[in-house]
């Protein structure tokens, strides 16, 4: 797990700043805050109305700074950002996926924003699933912008018919309730065999990891006792439905399967409900949400946190202005506004109550407090590209020895993470 810098180490950072000059404060001589700040944001991350309101407010409060917000497509963005970071004239602020910060920080391509994170942005309160992947070797390169995570989306009518009066609060009750839903031709749950994000949460709940770092080297750990326990629970739950064992949640799209009306539950983001209702209006008002249950009723289960971070390229010639933009976007006022506009979870759990009472968002926020992200290795993207976790899951679900299959998948992860010169 990456180290996080908290307020306890602020004095150390301040001392280092005094020794190295004013650059860490963003006060370099070439940064006069009277020019255009170029911001790359990803498509569909924020609505046009939000961006219009933010731009007007920011420019009114920061005389002399103009924003040039450029929307980028997700497809092909990795190579584009890498090229920009190596150039002499990159954008001044870039939105990146929370699991991508490490790969861009390698080689010194990003500004260290540790001081701003602690001094101005309340980093102690950030969601762990956003804060951790943005922190590399105790330095904060990514500033959390927004989060989203999976919850259990359920059919209220099927729950009522099965005599289930309230959603389960722990794993064992979840299993019992799911069995009750398997009546009259209904499926208690639709869980695809290769939904590795959901599996990751179960592994983390058991105290396991997908991979760990030691002495600068990363190794896959799916064959640990804790990780195998997470896979064992996944197998038990997956068997209570008719999900495919050799495909992920998009093949076929699980929202379409749920939309037929005979599936009790899926694990998905709350926004999936609207897509389901649009496809099958008969389900409108009949879809509910609850956090993925944990091992005990004391807290929800751990979930994978997806989302975005804001980074500042090292080669920017206007660090101070760029940091002002990041601070505004990641600050409390615009965090609440963005969450309201896009049904996101704000970067701080305490802000969720200010967003509103929408059931799906509030449920997602409860789980986000216990969110995690994938390992912060700069090569984790290469692991996902070939993704040995998916076939490993299929092997276990179809009868292979779990430990043998996990060892092979762990070796594949290790080999990818330790490749040199790629």
CSV table of C-alpha atoms in Angstrom, one decimal:
chain,number,residue,atom,x,y,z
A,1,UNK,CA,0.0,0.0,0.0
A,2,UNK,CA,1.4,3.4,-0.8
A,3,UNK,CA,2.4,5.6,2.1
A,4,UNK,CA,0.2,8.6,2.8
A,5,UNK,CA,1.4,11.9,4.1
A,6,UNK,CA,-0.7,13.4,6.9
A,7,UNK,CA,-0.7,16.5,8.9
A,8,UNK,CA,1.7,14.8,11.4
A,9,UNK,CA,4.5,15.2,8.9
A,10,UNK,CA,3.7,18.8,7.9
A,11,UNK,CA,6.6,20.2,9.9
A,12,UNK,CA,9.0,18.1,8.0
A,13,UNK,CA,7.7,19.2,4.7
A,14,UNK,CA,7.8,22.9,5.8
A,15,UNK,CA,11.4,22.5,6.9
A,16,UNK,CA,12.4,21.0,3.5
A,17,UNK,CA,10.6,23.8,1.8
A,18,UNK,CA,12.5,26.5,3.6
A,19,UNK,CA,15.8,24.7,2.7
A,20,UNK,CA,15.0,24.4,-1.0
A,21,UNK,CA,13.6,27.8,-1.7
A,22,UNK,CA,10.1,28.9,-2.6
A,23,UNK,CA,9.5,26.6,-5.5
A,24,UNK,CA,7.4,24.2,-3.4
A,25,UNK,CA,5.0,27.0,-2.7
A,26,UNK,CA,4.5,27.6,-6.4
A,27,UNK,CA,6.1,31.0,-6.3
A,28,UNK,CA,8.7,30.6,-9.1
A,29,UNK,CA,9.8,33.8,-10.8
A,30,UNK,CA,8.2,32.7,-14.2
A,31,UNK,CA,4.7,32.3,-12.8
A,32,UNK,CA,2.9,35.6,-12.7
A,33,UNK,CA,-0.8,34.4,-12.7
A,34,UNK,CA,-1.8,36.6,-15.6
A,35,UNK,CA,-2.2,34.1,-18.3
A,36,UNK,CA,-4.3,31.3,-19.6
A,37,UNK,CA,-4.4,28.1,-17.7
A,38,UNK,CA,-4.9,25.0,-19.9
A,39,UNK,CA,-6.9,22.2,-18.3
A,40,UNK,CA,-7.5,18.8,-19.7
A,41,UNK,CA,-10.6,17.1,-18.4
A,42,UNK,CA,-12.0,13.8,-19.6
A,43,UNK,CA,-15.2,13.4,-21.5
A,44,UNK,CA,-18.4,13.1,-19.4
A,45,UNK,CA,-16.5,13.8,-16.1
A,46,UNK,CA,-18.4,17.1,-15.6
A,47,UNK,CA,-21.4,18.5,-17.3
A,48,UNK,CA,-21.2,21.6,-19.6
A,49,UNK,CA,-23.3,23.5,-17.1
A,50,UNK,CA,-21.0,22.7,-14.2
A,51,UNK,CA,-17.9,23.7,-16.2
A,52,UNK,CA,-19.6,27.0,-17.3
A,53,UNK,CA,-20.5,27.9,-13.7
A,54,UNK,CA,-17.1,26.9,-12.4
A,55,UNK,CA,-15.2,28.9,-15.0
A,56,UNK,CA,-17.2,32.0,-14.4
A,57,UNK,CA,-16.8,31.7,-10.6
A,58,UNK,CA,-13.1,31.0,-10.8
A,59,UNK,CA,-12.2,33.8,-13.2
A,60,UNK,CA,-14.2,36.3,-11.2
A,61,UNK,CA,-12.3,35.4,-8.0
A,62,UNK,CA,-8.9,35.2,-9.8
A,63,UNK,CA,-8.4,38.3,-11.8
A,64,UNK,CA,-6.0,37.9,-14.6
A,65,UNK,CA,-6.4,34.1,-14.9
A,66,UNK,CA,-8.3,32.7,-17.8
A,67,UNK,CA,-9.3,29.0,-18.1
A,68,UNK,CA,-9.0,27.0,-21.3
A,69,UNK,CA,-10.8,23.8,-20.4
A,70,UNK,CA,-10.2,21.2,-23.1
A,71,UNK,CA,-12.3,18.0,-23.1
A,72,UNK,CA,-10.4,14.8,-23.9
A,73,UNK,CA,-11.7,11.4,-25.0
A,74,UNK,CA,-10.7,8.4,-22.8
A,75,UNK,CA,-9.7,6.4,-25.8
A,76,UNK,CA,-6.0,6.8,-26.4
A,77,UNK,CA,-5.5,9.2,-23.5
A,78,UNK,CA,-2.6,7.3,-21.9
A,79,UNK,CA,-0.1,7.8,-24.7
A,80,UNK,CA,-1.3,11.4,-25.2
A,81,UNK,CA,-0.7,12.3,-21.6
A,82,UNK,CA,2.7,10.6,-21.6
A,83,UNK,CA,3.8,12.5,-24.6
A,84,UNK,CA,2.5,15.8,-23.1
A,85,UNK,CA,4.4,15.2,-19.9
A,86,UNK,CA,7.6,14.7,-21.8
A,87,UNK,CA,7.2,17.8,-23.8
A,88,UNK,CA,8.1,21.4,-23.0
A,89,UNK,CA,4.6,22.9,-23.2
A,90,UNK,CA,2.1,20.5,-21.5
A,91,UNK,CA,-1.4,21.5,-20.3
A,92,UNK,CA,-1.2,23.0,-16.8
A,93,UNK,CA,-3.7,20.7,-15.1
A,94,UNK,CA,-4.7,17.2,-16.2
A,95,UNK,CA,-7.4,14.9,-15.0
A,96,UNK,CA,-6.2,11.3,-14.8
A,97,UNK,CA,-7.8,8.0,-13.5
A,98,UNK,CA,-7.0,7.4,-9.9
A,99,UNK,CA,-5.2,4.2,-10.7
A,100,UNK,CA,-3.0,5.9,-13.3
A,101,UNK,CA,-1.2,8.4,-11.1
A,102,UNK,CA,1.8,6.1,-10.5
A,103,UNK,CA,2.6,5.6,-14.1
A,104,UNK,CA,2.7,9.3,-14.8
A,105,UNK,CA,4.7,10.1,-11.7
A,106,UNK,CA,7.5,7.8,-12.7
A,107,UNK,CA,10.4,9.8,-14.1
A,108,UNK,CA,9.5,13.0,-12.4
A,109,UNK,CA,6.7,14.0,-14.8
A,110,UNK,CA,4.4,15.4,-12.1
A,111,UNK,CA,4.6,18.1,-9.5
A,112,UNK,CA,4.8,17.1,-5.9
A,113,UNK,CA,1.7,18.7,-4.3
A,114,UNK,CA,2.2,17.4,-0.8
A,115,UNK,CA,2.3,20.8,0.8
A,116,UNK,CA,-0.9,22.0,-0.8
A,117,UNK,CA,-2.6,18.8,0.0
A,118,UNK,CA,-1.9,19.1,3.7
A,119,UNK,CA,-2.0,22.9,4.1
A,120,UNK,CA,-5.0,23.9,2.0
A,121,UNK,CA,-7.0,20.8,0.9
A,122,UNK,CA,-7.6,18.8,4.1
A,123,UNK,CA,-5.9,15.6,2.9
A,124,UNK,CA,-6.5,13.8,6.2
A,125,UNK,CA,-10.2,13.6,5.3
A,126,UNK,CA,-9.9,12.3,1.8
A,127,UNK,CA,-11.4,9.0,0.8
A,128,UNK,CA,-8.7,6.3,1.0
A,129,UNK,CA,-9.6,4.9,-2.4
A,130,UNK,CA,-8.6,8.3,-3.9
A,131,UNK,CA,-5.9,9.5,-1.6
A,132,UNK,CA,-3.8,6.3,-1.6
A,133,UNK,CA,-3.2,5.9,-5.3
A,134,UNK,CA,-2.3,9.6,-5.6
A,135,UNK,CA,0.4,9.2,-3.0
A,136,UNK,CA,3.7,7.7,-4.2
A,137,UNK,CA,6.7,7.2,-1.8
A,138,UNK,CA,5.0,9.6,0.7
A,139,UNK,CA,4.5,12.4,-1.8
A,140,UNK,CA,1.1,13.5,-3.0
A,141,UNK,CA,1.1,13.8,-6.8
A,142,UNK,CA,-2.6,13.3,-7.5
A,143,UNK,CA,-5.3,15.4,-5.8
A,144,UNK,CA,-8.6,13.5,-5.5
A,145,UNK,CA,-11.4,14.9,-7.6
A,146,UNK,CA,-14.3,12.5,-7.5
A,147,UNK,CA,-15.2,8.9,-6.7
A,148,UNK,CA,-17.6,6.2,-7.7
A,149,UNK,CA,-17.9,2.7,-6.4
A,150,UNK,CA,-20.2,-0.3,-6.6
A,151,UNK,CA,-23.2,-1.1,-4.4
A,152,UNK,CA,-25.8,-3.8,-4.4
A,153,UNK,CA,-28.6,-2.8,-6.7
A,154,UNK,CA,-31.7,-4.8,-5.8
A,155,UNK,CA,-35.3,-5.5,-6.9
A,156,UNK,CA,-37.6,-4.4,-4.1
A,157,UNK,CA,-40.5,-6.4,-5.3
A,158,UNK,CA,-38.5,-9.7,-5.3
A,159,UNK,CA,-37.2,-8.9,-1.9
A,160,UNK,CA,-40.7,-8.4,-0.5
A,161,UNK,CA,-42.0,-11.5,-2.1
A,162,UNK,CA,-39.2,-13.5,-0.5
A,163,UNK,CA,-40.1,-12.0,2.9
A,164,UNK,CA,-36.9,-10.0,3.2
A,165,UNK,CA,-37.9,-6.8,5.1
A,166,UNK,CA,-34.5,-5.1,5.1
A,167,UNK,CA,-31.3,-5.4,3.2
A,168,UNK,CA,-28.6,-7.7,4.7
A,169,UNK,CA,-26.0,-6.0,6.9
A,170,UNK,CA,-23.3,-8.7,6.8
A,171,UNK,CA,-22.0,-11.4,4.5
A,172,UNK,CA,-23.7,-14.4,6.1
A,173,UNK,CA,-27.1,-12.7,6.1
A,174,UNK,CA,-26.4,-11.8,2.4
A,175,UNK,CA,-25.9,-15.4,1.5
A,176,UNK,CA,-29.1,-16.5,3.4
A,177,UNK,CA,-31.2,-13.7,1.8
A,178,UNK,CA,-29.9,-14.5,-1.6
A,179,UNK,CA,-30.9,-18.2,-1.2
A,180,UNK,CA,-34.4,-17.0,-0.3
A,181,UNK,CA,-34.6,-15.1,-3.5
A,182,UNK,CA,-34.0,-18.2,-5.6
A,183,UNK,CA,-37.6,-19.1,-5.8
A,184,UNK,CA,-40.3,-19.2,-8.5
A,185,UNK,CA,-37.7,-19.1,-11.3
A,186,UNK,CA,-36.0,-16.0,-10.0
A,187,UNK,CA,-32.2,-15.6,-9.6
A,188,UNK,CA,-31.0,-14.5,-6.2
A,189,UNK,CA,-28.1,-12.7,-7.7
A,190,UNK,CA,-26.5,-12.2,-11.1
A,191,UNK,CA,-22.7,-12.2,-10.6
A,192,UNK,CA,-20.5,-12.8,-13.6
A,193,UNK,CA,-17.6,-15.1,-13.1
A,194,UNK,CA,-14.9,-12.6,-14.0
A,195,UNK,CA,-16.1,-9.5,-12.1
A,196,UNK,CA,-12.6,-9.0,-10.6
A,197,UNK,CA,-13.4,-5.6,-9.1
A,198,UNK,CA,-16.0,-7.2,-6.8
A,199,UNK,CA,-13.6,-10.0,-6.0
A,200,UNK,CA,-11.0,-7.4,-5.1
A,201,UNK,CA,-13.3,-6.1,-2.4
A,202,UNK,CA,-13.7,-9.5,-0.9
A,203,UNK,CA,-10.0,-10.1,-0.9
A,204,UNK,CA,-9.3,-6.8,0.9
A,205,UNK,CA,-12.0,-7.6,3.4
A,206,UNK,CA,-10.1,-10.7,4.3
A,207,UNK,CA,-6.9,-8.7,4.8
A,208,UNK,CA,-5.4,-9.8,1.4
A,209,UNK,CA,-3.9,-7.9,-1.5
A,210,UNK,CA,-3.7,-8.3,-5.3
A,211,UNK,CA,0.0,-7.4,-5.1
A,212,UNK,CA,2.4,-6.1,-2.6
A,213,UNK,CA,5.7,-4.1,-2.8
A,214,UNK,CA,8.8,-5.0,-0.9
A,215,UNK,CA,12.3,-3.5,-1.4
A,216,UNK,CA,11.1,-1.7,-4.6
A,217,UNK,CA,9.8,-4.9,-6.2
A,218,UNK,CA,6.1,-5.8,-6.7
A,219,UNK,CA,4.8,-9.3,-6.4
A,220,UNK,CA,1.3,-10.9,-7.0
A,221,UNK,CA,-0.3,-12.3,-3.9
A,222,UNK,CA,-3.6,-14.0,-5.1
A,223,UNK,CA,-2.2,-17.2,-3.5
A,224,UNK,CA,-2.1,-15.8,0.0
A,225,UNK,CA,-4.4,-17.4,2.6
A,226,UNK,CA,-6.5,-14.2,2.9
A,227,UNK,CA,-6.8,-13.7,-0.9
A,228,UNK,CA,-7.9,-17.3,-1.3
A,229,UNK,CA,-10.6,-16.7,1.4
A,230,UNK,CA,-11.9,-13.8,-0.6
A,231,UNK,CA,-12.1,-16.0,-3.7
A,232,UNK,CA,-13.9,-18.7,-1.7
A,233,UNK,CA,-16.6,-16.3,-0.7
A,234,UNK,CA,-16.9,-15.0,-4.3
A,235,UNK,CA,-17.5,-18.6,-5.4
A,236,UNK,CA,-20.2,-19.2,-2.8
A,237,UNK,CA,-22.1,-16.1,-3.8
A,238,UNK,CA,-21.7,-16.5,-7.5
A,239,UNK,CA,-23.2,-20.0,-7.3
A,240,UNK,CA,-26.5,-18.6,-6.1
A,241,UNK,CA,-27.2,-17.2,-9.6
A,242,UNK,CA,-26.8,-18.0,-13.2
A,243,UNK,CA,-24.1,-15.7,-14.1
A,244,UNK,CA,-21.5,-16.9,-16.7
A,245,UNK,CA,-18.3,-18.3,-15.2
A,246,UNK,CA,-16.2,-17.3,-18.2
A,247,UNK,CA,-17.2,-13.7,-18.8
A,248,UNK,CA,-17.3,-10.4,-17.0
A,249,UNK,CA,-20.2,-8.2,-16.1
A,250,UNK,CA,-20.4,-6.6,-19.5
A,251,UNK,CA,-20.8,-9.8,-21.5
A,252,UNK,CA,-23.7,-9.8,-21.5
A,253,UNK,CA,-24.3,-6.4,-19.8
A,254,UNK,CA,-25.6,-7.2,-16.3
A,255,UNK,CA,-28.0,-4.3,-16.4
A,256,UNK,CA,-29.8,-6.0,-19.3
A,257,UNK,CA,-30.1,-9.2,-17.4
A,258,UNK,CA,-31.4,-7.4,-14.3
A,259,UNK,CA,-33.8,-5.5,-16.5
A,260,UNK,CA,-35.7,-8.7,-17.3
A,261,UNK,CA,-37.3,-8.5,-13.8
A,262,UNK,CA,-36.4,-11.9,-12.4
A,263,UNK,CA,-33.0,-11.1,-10.9
A,264,UNK,CA,-32.8,-10.1,-7.2
A,265,UNK,CA,-29.5,-8.3,-7.2
A,266,UNK,CA,-26.4,-7.2,-9.1
A,267,UNK,CA,-23.3,-5.4,-7.9
A,268,UNK,CA,-22.9,-2.2,-9.9
A,269,UNK,CA,-22.7,1.6,-9.6
A,270,UNK,CA,-26.0,3.3,-8.7
A,271,UNK,CA,-26.2,5.0,-12.0
A,272,UNK,CA,-26.9,1.6,-13.5
A,273,UNK,CA,-30.4,1.8,-12.1
A,274,UNK,CA,-31.4,4.6,-14.5
A,275,UNK,CA,-30.2,2.6,-17.5
A,276,UNK,CA,-32.3,-0.3,-16.3
A,277,UNK,CA,-35.4,1.8,-15.8
A,278,UNK,CA,-35.0,3.4,-19.2
A,279,UNK,CA,-34.9,-0.1,-20.8
A,280,UNK,CA,-37.7,-1.4,-18.7
A,281,UNK,CA,-40.0,1.3,-17.3
A,282,UNK,CA,-42.0,-1.3,-15.4
A,283,UNK,CA,-39.1,-1.4,-12.9
A,284,UNK,CA,-39.2,2.4,-12.2
A,285,UNK,CA,-39.5,2.9,-8.5
A,286,UNK,CA,-38.8,-0.7,-7.7
A,287,UNK,CA,-35.0,-0.6,-7.6
A,288,UNK,CA,-33.2,-0.1,-4.3
A,289,UNK,CA,-29.6,0.0,-3.1
A,290,UNK,CA,-27.5,-1.1,-0.2
A,291,UNK,CA,-23.8,-1.2,0.5
A,292,UNK,CA,-21.9,-4.4,-0.3
A,293,UNK,CA,-22.1,-6.2,3.1
A,294,UNK,CA,-19.0,-6.7,5.1
A,295,UNK,CA,-17.9,-9.6,7.3
A,296,UNK,CA,-19.8,-8.1,10.2
A,297,UNK,CA,-22.6,-5.6,10.6
A,298,UNK,CA,-20.2,-3.1,12.1
A,299,UNK,CA,-19.2,-1.7,8.7
A,300,UNK,CA,-19.9,-2.2,5.0
A,301,UNK,CA,-17.6,-4.3,2.8
A,302,UNK,CA,-14.5,-2.9,1.2
A,303,UNK,CA,-15.1,-1.9,-2.4
A,304,UNK,CA,-13.0,-0.8,-5.4
A,305,UNK,CA,-13.0,3.0,-5.8
A,306,UNK,CA,-12.9,4.3,-9.3
A,307,UNK,CA,-12.6,8.0,-10.0
A,308,UNK,CA,-10.2,10.7,-11.0
A,309,UNK,CA,-7.3,12.8,-9.7
A,310,UNK,CA,-6.0,16.1,-10.8
A,311,UNK,CA,-2.3,16.4,-11.5
A,312,UNK,CA,0.0,19.3,-12.4
A,313,UNK,CA,2.8,18.5,-15.0
A,314,UNK,CA,6.3,19.2,-13.8
A,315,UNK,CA,7.0,21.2,-17.0
A,316,UNK,CA,4.3,23.8,-16.5
A,317,UNK,CA,5.5,27.3,-16.4
A,318,UNK,CA,2.7,28.5,-14.2
A,319,UNK,CA,2.6,26.2,-11.2
A,320,UNK,CA,0.9,28.7,-8.9
A,321,UNK,CA,-2.0,29.3,-11.2
A,322,UNK,CA,-2.4,25.6,-11.9
A,323,UNK,CA,-2.5,24.9,-8.2
A,324,UNK,CA,-5.2,27.5,-7.7
A,325,UNK,CA,-7.4,25.7,-10.3
A,326,UNK,CA,-6.8,22.3,-8.7
A,327,UNK,CA,-7.5,23.7,-5.2
A,328,UNK,CA,-10.8,25.2,-6.4
A,329,UNK,CA,-11.9,22.0,-8.2
A,330,UNK,CA,-11.0,19.8,-5.3
A,331,UNK,CA,-12.3,22.3,-2.6
A,332,UNK,CA,-15.4,21.7,-0.6
A,333,UNK,CA,-17.7,24.1,-2.6
A,334,UNK,CA,-17.1,22.7,-6.0
A,335,UNK,CA,-16.9,19.1,-4.7
A,336,UNK,CA,-20.5,19.3,-3.5
A,337,UNK,CA,-21.6,21.0,-6.8
A,338,UNK,CA,-19.9,18.3,-8.9
A,339,UNK,CA,-21.4,15.5,-6.9
A,340,UNK,CA,-24.9,17.0,-7.3
A,341,UNK,CA,-24.4,17.5,-11.0
A,342,UNK,CA,-23.0,14.1,-11.8
A,343,UNK,CA,-24.1,11.8,-8.9
A,344,UNK,CA,-20.5,11.3,-7.8
A,345,UNK,CA,-19.1,10.8,-4.3
A,346,UNK,CA,-17.1,13.9,-3.2
A,347,UNK,CA,-13.5,13.4,-2.2
A,348,UNK,CA,-14.4,13.7,1.5
A,349,UNK,CA,-16.9,11.4,3.1
A,350,UNK,CA,-18.2,14.3,5.3
A,351,UNK,CA,-19.3,16.2,2.3
A,352,UNK,CA,-21.8,13.6,1.1
A,353,UNK,CA,-24.5,14.7,3.5
A,354,UNK,CA,-24.4,18.2,1.8
A,355,UNK,CA,-25.0,16.7,-1.6
A,356,UNK,CA,-28.6,15.7,-1.1
A,357,UNK,CA,-30.8,12.7,-0.3
A,358,UNK,CA,-30.7,10.6,-3.5
A,359,UNK,CA,-30.7,7.0,-2.3
A,360,UNK,CA,-28.1,5.6,-4.7
A,361,UNK,CA,-25.6,8.4,-4.0
A,362,UNK,CA,-25.9,8.1,-0.3
A,363,UNK,CA,-25.5,4.4,-0.4
A,364,UNK,CA,-22.4,4.7,-2.6
A,365,UNK,CA,-21.0,7.2,-0.1
A,366,UNK,CA,-21.3,4.8,2.8
A,367,UNK,CA,-19.2,2.2,0.9
A,368,UNK,CA,-16.7,4.8,-0.3
A,369,UNK,CA,-15.5,5.3,3.2
A,370,UNK,CA,-14.0,1.9,3.0
A,371,UNK,CA,-12.9,2.0,-0.6
A,372,UNK,CA,-9.6,0.9,-2.0
A,373,UNK,CA,-7.8,1.2,-5.3
A,374,UNK,CA,-5.6,-1.2,-7.3
A,375,UNK,CA,-1.9,-1.5,-6.4
A,376,UNK,CA,0.1,1.7,-7.0
A,377,UNK,CA,2.7,0.2,-9.2
A,378,UNK,CA,3.3,2.2,-12.4
A,379,UNK,CA,3.0,-1.1,-14.3
A,380,UNK,CA,-0.4,-2.1,-12.9
A,381,UNK,CA,-2.0,-0.9,-16.2
A,382,UNK,CA,0.0,-3.6,-18.0
A,383,UNK,CA,-1.5,-6.2,-15.6
A,384,UNK,CA,-5.0,-5.1,-16.4
A,385,UNK,CA,-4.2,-5.2,-20.2
A,386,UNK,CA,-3.7,-9.0,-20.0
A,387,UNK,CA,-5.5,-9.4,-16.7
A,388,UNK,CA,-4.6,-12.9,-15.4
A,389,UNK,CA,-7.2,-12.4,-12.6
A,390,UNK,CA,-10.1,-13.1,-15.0
A,391,UNK,CA,-9.0,-16.6,-16.2
A,392,UNK,CA,-8.0,-17.4,-12.7
A,393,UNK,CA,-11.5,-16.8,-11.4
A,394,UNK,CA,-13.0,-18.9,-14.2
A,395,UNK,CA,-10.6,-21.8,-13.4
A,396,UNK,CA,-11.7,-21.8,-9.7
A,397,UNK,CA,-15.4,-21.4,-10.5
A,398,UNK,CA,-15.2,-24.4,-12.9
A,399,UNK,CA,-13.5,-26.7,-10.5
A,400,UNK,CA,-9.7,-26.1,-10.6
A,401,UNK,CA,-7.7,-26.3,-7.5
A,402,UNK,CA,-7.8,-22.7,-6.1
A,403,UNK,CA,-4.3,-22.5,-4.7
A,404,UNK,CA,-2.7,-23.9,-7.9
A,405,UNK,CA,-4.6,-21.5,-10.1
A,406,UNK,CA,-3.8,-18.6,-7.8
A,407,UNK,CA,-0.1,-19.3,-7.8
A,408,UNK,CA,-0.1,-19.3,-11.6
A,409,UNK,CA,-2.0,-16.0,-11.7
A,410,UNK,CA,0.2,-14.5,-9.0
A,411,UNK,CA,3.3,-15.4,-11.0
A,412,UNK,CA,1.9,-13.7,-14.1
A,413,UNK,CA,1.2,-10.6,-12.1
A,414,UNK,CA,4.7,-10.6,-10.6
A,415,UNK,CA,6.3,-11.1,-14.0
A,416,UNK,CA,4.5,-8.2,-15.5
A,417,UNK,CA,5.1,-5.8,-12.5
A,418,UNK,CA,8.9,-6.7,-12.5
A,419,UNK,CA,9.5,-6.3,-16.2
A,420,UNK,CA,12.4,-3.9,-16.8
A,421,UNK,CA,12.7,-1.3,-19.5
A,422,UNK,CA,9.0,-1.3,-20.7
